PDB file of C-alpha atoms in Angstrom:
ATOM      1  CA  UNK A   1     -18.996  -2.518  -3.423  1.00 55.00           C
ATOM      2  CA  UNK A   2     -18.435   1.475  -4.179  1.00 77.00           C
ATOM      3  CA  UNK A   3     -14.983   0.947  -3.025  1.00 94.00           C
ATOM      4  CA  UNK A   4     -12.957   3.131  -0.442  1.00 97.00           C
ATOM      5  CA  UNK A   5     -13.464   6.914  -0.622  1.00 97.00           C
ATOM      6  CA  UNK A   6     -11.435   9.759   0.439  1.00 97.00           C
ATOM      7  CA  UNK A   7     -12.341  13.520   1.049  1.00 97.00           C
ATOM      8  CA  UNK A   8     -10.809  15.771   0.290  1.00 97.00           C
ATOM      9  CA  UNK A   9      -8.975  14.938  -2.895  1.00 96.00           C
ATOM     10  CA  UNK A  10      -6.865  17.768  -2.564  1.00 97.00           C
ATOM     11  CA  UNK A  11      -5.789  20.256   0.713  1.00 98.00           C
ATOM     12  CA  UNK A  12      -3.939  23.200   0.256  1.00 98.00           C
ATOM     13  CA  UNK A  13      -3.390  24.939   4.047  1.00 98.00           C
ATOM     14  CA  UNK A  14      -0.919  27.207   5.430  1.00 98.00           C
ATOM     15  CA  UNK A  15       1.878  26.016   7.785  1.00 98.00           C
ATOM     16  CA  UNK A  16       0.449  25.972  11.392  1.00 98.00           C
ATOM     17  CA  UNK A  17      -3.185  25.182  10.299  1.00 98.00           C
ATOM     18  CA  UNK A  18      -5.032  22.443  11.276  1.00 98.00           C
ATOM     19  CA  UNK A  19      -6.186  19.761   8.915  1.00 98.00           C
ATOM     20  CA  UNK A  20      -8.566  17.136   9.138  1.00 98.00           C
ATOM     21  CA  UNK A  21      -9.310  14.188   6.698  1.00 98.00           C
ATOM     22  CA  UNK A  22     -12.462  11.585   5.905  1.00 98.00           C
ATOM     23  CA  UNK A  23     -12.157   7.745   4.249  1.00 98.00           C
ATOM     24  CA  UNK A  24     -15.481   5.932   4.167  1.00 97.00           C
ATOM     25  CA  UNK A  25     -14.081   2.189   4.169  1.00 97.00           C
ATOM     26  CA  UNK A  26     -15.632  -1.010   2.096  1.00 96.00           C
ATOM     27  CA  UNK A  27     -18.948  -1.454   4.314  1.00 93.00           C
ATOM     28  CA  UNK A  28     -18.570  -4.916   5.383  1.00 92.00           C
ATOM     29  CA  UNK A  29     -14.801  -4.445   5.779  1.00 95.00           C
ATOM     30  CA  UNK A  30     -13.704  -4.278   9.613  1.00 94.00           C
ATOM     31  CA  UNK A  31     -10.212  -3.285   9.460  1.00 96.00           C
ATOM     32  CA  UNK A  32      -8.802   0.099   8.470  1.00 97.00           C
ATOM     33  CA  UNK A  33      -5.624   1.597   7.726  1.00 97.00           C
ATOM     34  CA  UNK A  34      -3.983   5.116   7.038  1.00 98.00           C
ATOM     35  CA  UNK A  35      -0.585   5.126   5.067  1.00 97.00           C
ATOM     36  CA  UNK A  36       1.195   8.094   4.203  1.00 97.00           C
ATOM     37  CA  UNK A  37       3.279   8.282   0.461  1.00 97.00           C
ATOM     38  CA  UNK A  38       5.644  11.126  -0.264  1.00 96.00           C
ATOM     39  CA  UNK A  39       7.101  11.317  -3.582  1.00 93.00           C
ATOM     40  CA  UNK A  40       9.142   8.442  -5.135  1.00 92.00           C
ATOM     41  CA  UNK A  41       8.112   6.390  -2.042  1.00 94.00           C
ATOM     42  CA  UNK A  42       6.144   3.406  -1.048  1.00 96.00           C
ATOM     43  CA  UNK A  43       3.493   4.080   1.061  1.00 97.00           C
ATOM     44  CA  UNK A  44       4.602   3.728   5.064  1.00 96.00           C
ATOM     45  CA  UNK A  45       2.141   2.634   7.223  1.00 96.00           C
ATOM     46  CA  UNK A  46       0.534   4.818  10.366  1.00 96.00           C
ATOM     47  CA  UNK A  47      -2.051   3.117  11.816  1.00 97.00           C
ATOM     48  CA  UNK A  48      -4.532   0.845  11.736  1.00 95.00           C
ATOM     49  CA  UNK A  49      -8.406   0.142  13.419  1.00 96.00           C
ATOM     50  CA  UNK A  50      -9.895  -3.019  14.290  1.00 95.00           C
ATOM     51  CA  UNK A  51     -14.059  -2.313  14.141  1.00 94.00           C
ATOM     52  CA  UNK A  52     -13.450   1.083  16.427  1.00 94.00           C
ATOM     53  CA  UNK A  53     -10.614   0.022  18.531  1.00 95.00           C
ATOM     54  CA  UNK A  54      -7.286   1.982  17.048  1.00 94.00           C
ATOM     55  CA  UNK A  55      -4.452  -1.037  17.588  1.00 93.00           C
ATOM     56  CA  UNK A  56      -1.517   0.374  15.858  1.00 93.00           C
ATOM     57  CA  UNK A  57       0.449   3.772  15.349  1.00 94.00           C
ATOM     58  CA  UNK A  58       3.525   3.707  13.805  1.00 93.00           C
ATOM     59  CA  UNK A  59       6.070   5.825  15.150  1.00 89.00           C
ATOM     60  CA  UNK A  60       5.898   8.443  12.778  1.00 82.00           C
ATOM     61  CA  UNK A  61       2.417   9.632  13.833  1.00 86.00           C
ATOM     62  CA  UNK A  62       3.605  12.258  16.232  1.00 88.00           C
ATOM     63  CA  UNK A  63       1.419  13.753  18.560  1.00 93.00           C
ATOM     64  CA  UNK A  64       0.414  16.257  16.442  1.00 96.00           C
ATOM     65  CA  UNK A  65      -1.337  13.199  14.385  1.00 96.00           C
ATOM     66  CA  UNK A  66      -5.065  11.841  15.740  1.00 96.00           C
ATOM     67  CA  UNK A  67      -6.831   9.333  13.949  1.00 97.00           C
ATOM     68  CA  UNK A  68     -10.469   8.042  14.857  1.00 96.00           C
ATOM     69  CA  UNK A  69     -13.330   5.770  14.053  1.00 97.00           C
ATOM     70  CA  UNK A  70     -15.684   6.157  16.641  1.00 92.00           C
ATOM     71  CA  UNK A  71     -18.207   3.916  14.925  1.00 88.00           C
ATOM     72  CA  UNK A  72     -16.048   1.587  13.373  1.00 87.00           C
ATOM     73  CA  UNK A  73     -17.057   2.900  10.004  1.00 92.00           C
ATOM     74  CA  UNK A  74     -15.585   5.569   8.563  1.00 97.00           C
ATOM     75  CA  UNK A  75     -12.045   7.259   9.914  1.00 98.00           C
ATOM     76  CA  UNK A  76     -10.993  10.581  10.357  1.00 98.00           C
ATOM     77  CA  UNK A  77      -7.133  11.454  10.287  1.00 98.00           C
ATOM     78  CA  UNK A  78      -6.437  15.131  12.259  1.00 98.00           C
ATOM     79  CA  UNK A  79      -2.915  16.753  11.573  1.00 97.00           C
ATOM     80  CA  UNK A  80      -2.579  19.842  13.982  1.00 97.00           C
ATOM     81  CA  UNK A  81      -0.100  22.422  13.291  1.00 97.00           C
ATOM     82  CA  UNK A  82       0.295  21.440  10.041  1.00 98.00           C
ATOM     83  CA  UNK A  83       4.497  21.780   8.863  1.00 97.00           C
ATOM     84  CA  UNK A  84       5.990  21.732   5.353  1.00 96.00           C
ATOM     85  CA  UNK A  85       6.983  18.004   6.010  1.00 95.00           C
ATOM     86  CA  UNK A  86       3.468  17.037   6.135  1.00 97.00           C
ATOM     87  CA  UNK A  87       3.040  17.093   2.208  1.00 98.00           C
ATOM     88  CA  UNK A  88       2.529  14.076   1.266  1.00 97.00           C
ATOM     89  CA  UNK A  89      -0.626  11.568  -0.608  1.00 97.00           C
ATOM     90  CA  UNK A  90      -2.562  10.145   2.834  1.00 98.00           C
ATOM     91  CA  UNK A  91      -4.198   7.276   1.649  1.00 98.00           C
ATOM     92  CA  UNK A  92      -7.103   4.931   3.578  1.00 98.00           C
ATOM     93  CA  UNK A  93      -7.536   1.192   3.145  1.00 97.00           C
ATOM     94  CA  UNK A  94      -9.658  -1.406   4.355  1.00 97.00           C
ATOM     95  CA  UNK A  95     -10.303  -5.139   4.168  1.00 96.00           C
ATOM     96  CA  UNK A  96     -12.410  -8.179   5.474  1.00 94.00           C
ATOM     97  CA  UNK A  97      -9.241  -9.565   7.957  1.00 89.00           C
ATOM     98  CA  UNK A  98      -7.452 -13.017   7.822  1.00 89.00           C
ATOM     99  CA  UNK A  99      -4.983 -11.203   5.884  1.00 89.00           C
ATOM    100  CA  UNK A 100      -6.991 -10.478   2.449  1.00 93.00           C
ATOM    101  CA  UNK A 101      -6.166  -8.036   0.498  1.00 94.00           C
ATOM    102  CA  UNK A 102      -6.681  -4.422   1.391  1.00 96.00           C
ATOM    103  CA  UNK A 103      -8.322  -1.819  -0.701  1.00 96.00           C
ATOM    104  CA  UNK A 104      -7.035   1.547  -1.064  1.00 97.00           C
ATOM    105  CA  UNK A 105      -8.727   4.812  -1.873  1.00 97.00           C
ATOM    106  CA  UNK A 106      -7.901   7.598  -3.956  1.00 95.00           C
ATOM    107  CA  UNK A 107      -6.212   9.391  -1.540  1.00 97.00           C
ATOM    108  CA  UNK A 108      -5.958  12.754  -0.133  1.00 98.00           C
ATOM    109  CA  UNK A 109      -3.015  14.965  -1.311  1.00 97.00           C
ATOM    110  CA  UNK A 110      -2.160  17.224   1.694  1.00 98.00           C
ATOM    111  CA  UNK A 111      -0.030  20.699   0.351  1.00 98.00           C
ATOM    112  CA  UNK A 112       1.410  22.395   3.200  1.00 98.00           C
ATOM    113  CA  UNK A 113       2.424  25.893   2.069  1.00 97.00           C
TER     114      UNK A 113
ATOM    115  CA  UNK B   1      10.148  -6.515  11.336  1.00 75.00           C
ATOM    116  CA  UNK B   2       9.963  -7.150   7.740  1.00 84.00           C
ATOM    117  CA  UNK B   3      11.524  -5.201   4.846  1.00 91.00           C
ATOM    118  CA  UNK B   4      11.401  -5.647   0.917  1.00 95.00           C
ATOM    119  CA  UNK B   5      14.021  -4.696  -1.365  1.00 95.00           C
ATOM    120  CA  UNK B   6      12.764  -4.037  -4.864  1.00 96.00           C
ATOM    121  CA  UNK B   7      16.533  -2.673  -6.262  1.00 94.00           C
ATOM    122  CA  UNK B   8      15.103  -2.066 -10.183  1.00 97.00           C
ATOM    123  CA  UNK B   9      14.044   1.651  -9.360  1.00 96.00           C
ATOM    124  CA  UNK B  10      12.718   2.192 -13.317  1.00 97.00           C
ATOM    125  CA  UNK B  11      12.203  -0.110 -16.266  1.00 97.00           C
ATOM    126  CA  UNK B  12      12.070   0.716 -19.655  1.00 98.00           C
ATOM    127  CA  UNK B  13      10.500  -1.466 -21.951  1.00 98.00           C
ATOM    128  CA  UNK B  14       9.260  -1.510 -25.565  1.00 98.00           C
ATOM    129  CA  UNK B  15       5.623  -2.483 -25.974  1.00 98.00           C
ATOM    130  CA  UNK B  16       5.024  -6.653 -26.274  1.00 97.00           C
ATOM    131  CA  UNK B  17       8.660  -7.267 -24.901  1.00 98.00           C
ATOM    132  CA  UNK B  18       8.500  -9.678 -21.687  1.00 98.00           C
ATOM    133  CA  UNK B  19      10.013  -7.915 -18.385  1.00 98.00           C
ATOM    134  CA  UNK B  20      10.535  -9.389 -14.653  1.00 98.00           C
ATOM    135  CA  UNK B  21      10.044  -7.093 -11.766  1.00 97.00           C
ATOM    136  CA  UNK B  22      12.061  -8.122  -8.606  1.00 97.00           C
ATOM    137  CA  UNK B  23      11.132  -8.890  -5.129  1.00 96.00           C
ATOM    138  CA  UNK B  24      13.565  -9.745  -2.279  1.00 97.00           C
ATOM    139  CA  UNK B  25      12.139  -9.301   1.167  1.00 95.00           C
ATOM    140  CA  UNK B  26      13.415 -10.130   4.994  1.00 94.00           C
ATOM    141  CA  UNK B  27      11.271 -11.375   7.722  1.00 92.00           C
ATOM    142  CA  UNK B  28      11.338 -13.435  10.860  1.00 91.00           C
ATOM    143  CA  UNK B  29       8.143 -14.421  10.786  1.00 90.00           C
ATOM    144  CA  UNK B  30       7.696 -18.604   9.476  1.00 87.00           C
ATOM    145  CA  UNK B  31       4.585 -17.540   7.847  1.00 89.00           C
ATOM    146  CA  UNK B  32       3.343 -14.446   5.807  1.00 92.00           C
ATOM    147  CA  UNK B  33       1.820 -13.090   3.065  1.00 93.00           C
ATOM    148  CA  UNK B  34       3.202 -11.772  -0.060  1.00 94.00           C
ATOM    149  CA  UNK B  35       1.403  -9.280  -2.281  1.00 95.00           C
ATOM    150  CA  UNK B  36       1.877  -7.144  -5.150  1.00 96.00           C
ATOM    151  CA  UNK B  37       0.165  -3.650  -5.947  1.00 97.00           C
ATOM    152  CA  UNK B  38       0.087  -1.720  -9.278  1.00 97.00           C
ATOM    153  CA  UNK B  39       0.037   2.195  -9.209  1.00 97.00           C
ATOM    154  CA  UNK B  40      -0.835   3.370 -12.151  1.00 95.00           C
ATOM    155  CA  UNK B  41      -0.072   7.418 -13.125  1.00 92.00           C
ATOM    156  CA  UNK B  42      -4.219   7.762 -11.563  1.00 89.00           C
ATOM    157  CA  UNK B  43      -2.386   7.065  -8.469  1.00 90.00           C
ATOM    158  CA  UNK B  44      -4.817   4.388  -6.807  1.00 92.00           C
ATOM    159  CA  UNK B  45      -3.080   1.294  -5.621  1.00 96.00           C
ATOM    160  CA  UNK B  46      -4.676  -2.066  -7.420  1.00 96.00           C
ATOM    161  CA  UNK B  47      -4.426  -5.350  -5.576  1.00 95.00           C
ATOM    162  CA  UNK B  48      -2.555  -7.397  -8.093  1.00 95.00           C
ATOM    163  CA  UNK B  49      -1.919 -11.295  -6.004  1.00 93.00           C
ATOM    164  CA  UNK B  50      -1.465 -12.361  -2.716  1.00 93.00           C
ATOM    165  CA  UNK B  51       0.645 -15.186  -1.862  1.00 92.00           C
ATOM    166  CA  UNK B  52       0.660 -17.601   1.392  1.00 91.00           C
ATOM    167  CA  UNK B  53       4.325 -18.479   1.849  1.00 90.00           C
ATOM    168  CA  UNK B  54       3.424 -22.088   2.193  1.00 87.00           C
ATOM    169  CA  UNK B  55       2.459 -21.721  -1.197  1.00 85.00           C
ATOM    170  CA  UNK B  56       5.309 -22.238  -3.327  1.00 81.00           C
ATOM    171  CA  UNK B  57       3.570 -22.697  -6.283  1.00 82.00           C
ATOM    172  CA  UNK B  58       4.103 -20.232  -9.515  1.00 84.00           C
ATOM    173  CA  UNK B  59       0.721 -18.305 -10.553  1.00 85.00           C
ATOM    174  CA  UNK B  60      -0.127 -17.210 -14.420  1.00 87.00           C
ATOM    175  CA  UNK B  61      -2.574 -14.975 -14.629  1.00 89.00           C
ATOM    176  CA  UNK B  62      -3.077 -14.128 -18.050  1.00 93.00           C
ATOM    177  CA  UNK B  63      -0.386 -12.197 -19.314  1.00 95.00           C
ATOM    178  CA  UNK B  64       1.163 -11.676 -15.579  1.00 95.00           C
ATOM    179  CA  UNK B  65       3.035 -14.494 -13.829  1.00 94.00           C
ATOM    180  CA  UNK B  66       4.551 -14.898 -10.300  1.00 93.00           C
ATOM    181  CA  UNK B  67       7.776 -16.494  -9.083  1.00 93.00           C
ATOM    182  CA  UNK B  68       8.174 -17.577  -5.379  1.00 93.00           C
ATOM    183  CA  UNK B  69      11.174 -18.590  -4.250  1.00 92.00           C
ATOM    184  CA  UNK B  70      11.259 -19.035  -0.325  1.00 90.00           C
ATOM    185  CA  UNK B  71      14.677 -20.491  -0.163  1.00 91.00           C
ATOM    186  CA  UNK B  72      16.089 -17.039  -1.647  1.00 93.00           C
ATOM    187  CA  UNK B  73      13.091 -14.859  -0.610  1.00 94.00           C
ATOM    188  CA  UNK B  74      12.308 -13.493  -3.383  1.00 94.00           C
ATOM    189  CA  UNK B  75       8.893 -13.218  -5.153  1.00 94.00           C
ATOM    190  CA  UNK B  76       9.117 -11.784  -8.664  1.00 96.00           C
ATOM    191  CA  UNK B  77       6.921 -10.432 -10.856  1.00 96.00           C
ATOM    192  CA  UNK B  78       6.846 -10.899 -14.654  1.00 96.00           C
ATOM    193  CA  UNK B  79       4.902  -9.657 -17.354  1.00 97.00           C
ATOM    194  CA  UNK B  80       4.862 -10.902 -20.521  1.00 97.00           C
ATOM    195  CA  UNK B  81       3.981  -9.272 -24.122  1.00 97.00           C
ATOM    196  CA  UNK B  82       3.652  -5.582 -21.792  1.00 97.00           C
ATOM    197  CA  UNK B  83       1.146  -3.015 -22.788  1.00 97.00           C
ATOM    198  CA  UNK B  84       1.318   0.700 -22.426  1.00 97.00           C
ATOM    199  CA  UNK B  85      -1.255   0.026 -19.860  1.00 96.00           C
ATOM    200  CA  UNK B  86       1.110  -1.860 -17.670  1.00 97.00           C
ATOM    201  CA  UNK B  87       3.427   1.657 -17.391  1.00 97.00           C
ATOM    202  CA  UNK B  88       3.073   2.030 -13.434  1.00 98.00           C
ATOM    203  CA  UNK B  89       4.769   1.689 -10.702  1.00 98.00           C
ATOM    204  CA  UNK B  90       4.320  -1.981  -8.573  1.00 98.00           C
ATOM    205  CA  UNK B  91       5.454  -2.543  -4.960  1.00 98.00           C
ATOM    206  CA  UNK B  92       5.817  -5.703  -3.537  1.00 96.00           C
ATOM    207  CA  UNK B  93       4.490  -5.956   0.012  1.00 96.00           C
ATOM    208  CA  UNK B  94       5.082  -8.605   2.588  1.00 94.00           C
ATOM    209  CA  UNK B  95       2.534  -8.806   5.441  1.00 93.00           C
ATOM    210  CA  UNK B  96       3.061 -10.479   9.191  1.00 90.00           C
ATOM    211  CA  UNK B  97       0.141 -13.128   9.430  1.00 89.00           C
ATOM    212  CA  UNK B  98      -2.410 -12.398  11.503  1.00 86.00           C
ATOM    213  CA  UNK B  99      -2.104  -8.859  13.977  1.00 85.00           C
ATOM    214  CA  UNK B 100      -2.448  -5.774  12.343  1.00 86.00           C
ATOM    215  CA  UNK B 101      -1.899  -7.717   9.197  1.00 90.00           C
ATOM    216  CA  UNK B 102      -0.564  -4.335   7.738  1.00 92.00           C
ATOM    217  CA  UNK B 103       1.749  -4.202   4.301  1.00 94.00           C
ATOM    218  CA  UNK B 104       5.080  -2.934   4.237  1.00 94.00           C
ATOM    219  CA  UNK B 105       6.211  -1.563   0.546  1.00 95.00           C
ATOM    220  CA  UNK B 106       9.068  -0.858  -0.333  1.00 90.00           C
ATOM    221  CA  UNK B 107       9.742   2.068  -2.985  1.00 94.00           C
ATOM    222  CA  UNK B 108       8.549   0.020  -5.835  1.00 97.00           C
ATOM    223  CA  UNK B 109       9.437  -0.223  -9.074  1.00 98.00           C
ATOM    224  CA  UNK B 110       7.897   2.255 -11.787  1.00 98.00           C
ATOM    225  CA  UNK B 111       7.448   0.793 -15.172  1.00 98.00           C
ATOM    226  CA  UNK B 112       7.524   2.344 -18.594  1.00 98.00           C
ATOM    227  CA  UNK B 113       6.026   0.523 -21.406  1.00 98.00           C
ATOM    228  CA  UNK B 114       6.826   2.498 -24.553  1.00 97.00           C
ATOM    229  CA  UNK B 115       4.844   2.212 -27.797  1.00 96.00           C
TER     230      UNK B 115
END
């Protein structure tokens, strides 16, 4: 178990760029999740994969958010046109199902400038 | 949909005093899940106990316990003897059974143990 990892650690882009992000779930772990934490905040949920089948999006992934995992294994998370309101910590998460717990990565801390 | 209420936004504790985090969430659901998460200043969220709310039973687990009360809906959180280690901030998270089985936090509760 190497646990859930994230890449980048850190992006710094310019308003308007596109951005895209990598988590490498818990191998034997089927579900995955991407959450979104801004400062002082809990995380808030964005969506979630099932093996490769994407099953929920949360309202606040606008269009300009894509998310992926075309083999259910790892995820990617796409932000196009990046905006100022985008900053935030994007973490990944996985776990076996039947409601255990999930694991988080480190996250990826997005700086839109 | 469910929603958690954790209204201590900081604690401030002196190291080896005993301190109670509070949980009050809302759901429709009959059954759920309950967890709590620790986030230390590292910034990785750290699975701390999940809870079947047909469990009613308290949990100890070393220094850290857990209250459940369904009747008032809460599920708090108390450490006992704290550690500067324990300065972090937890969230309590309820979770629909089954489905996308995803947590919702709240905006937690950040925790300073002071030596």
């Amino acid at each position: 178990d190497t646990g859930v990892s994230q890449d980048p650690r850190h992006k710094i882009t310019k308003r308007g760029q596109n951005v895209t992000f990598r988590c490498d779930p818990i191998s034997e772990h089927n579900r995955l999740y991407w959450y979104r934490q801004t400062l002082g905040q809990g995380p808030e949920f964005l969506t979630y994969f099932q093996n490769e089948a994407q099953l929920e999006k949360s309202r606040l992934l606008s269009d300009r958010f894509s998310a992926e995992r075309p083999k259910g294994s790892f995820s990617t998370l796409e932000i196009q046109r990046t905006e100022q309101g985008d900053s935030a910590m994007y973490l990944c998460a996985s776990s076996l199902g039947g409601n255990s717990p999930l694991h988080f990565g480190n996250g990826t801390r997005l700086t839109v400038t | 949909a469910q929603k958690v209420t954790q209204a201590q936004t900081e604690i401030s504790v002196v190291e080896k005093e005993d301190v109670t985090l509070d949980c009050v969430y809302e759901t429709r659901d009959t059954t759920y899940y309950l967890f709590w998460y620790k986030q230390p200043p590292s910034g990785e969220l750290v699975f701390l106990i999940r809870r079947n709310s047909f469990d009613e039973q308290n949990e100890i687990s070393g220094r850290y316990s857990w209250n459940f009360q369904k009747s008032t809906s809460s599920f708090n959180f108390t450490i006992t003897a704290s550690q500067v280690v324990d300065s972090a901030v937890y969230f309590c998270a309820p979770a629909r059974r089954g489905g996308s089985e995803k947590l919702v936090f709240g905006k937690g509760t950040k925790l300073t143990v002071n030596p």
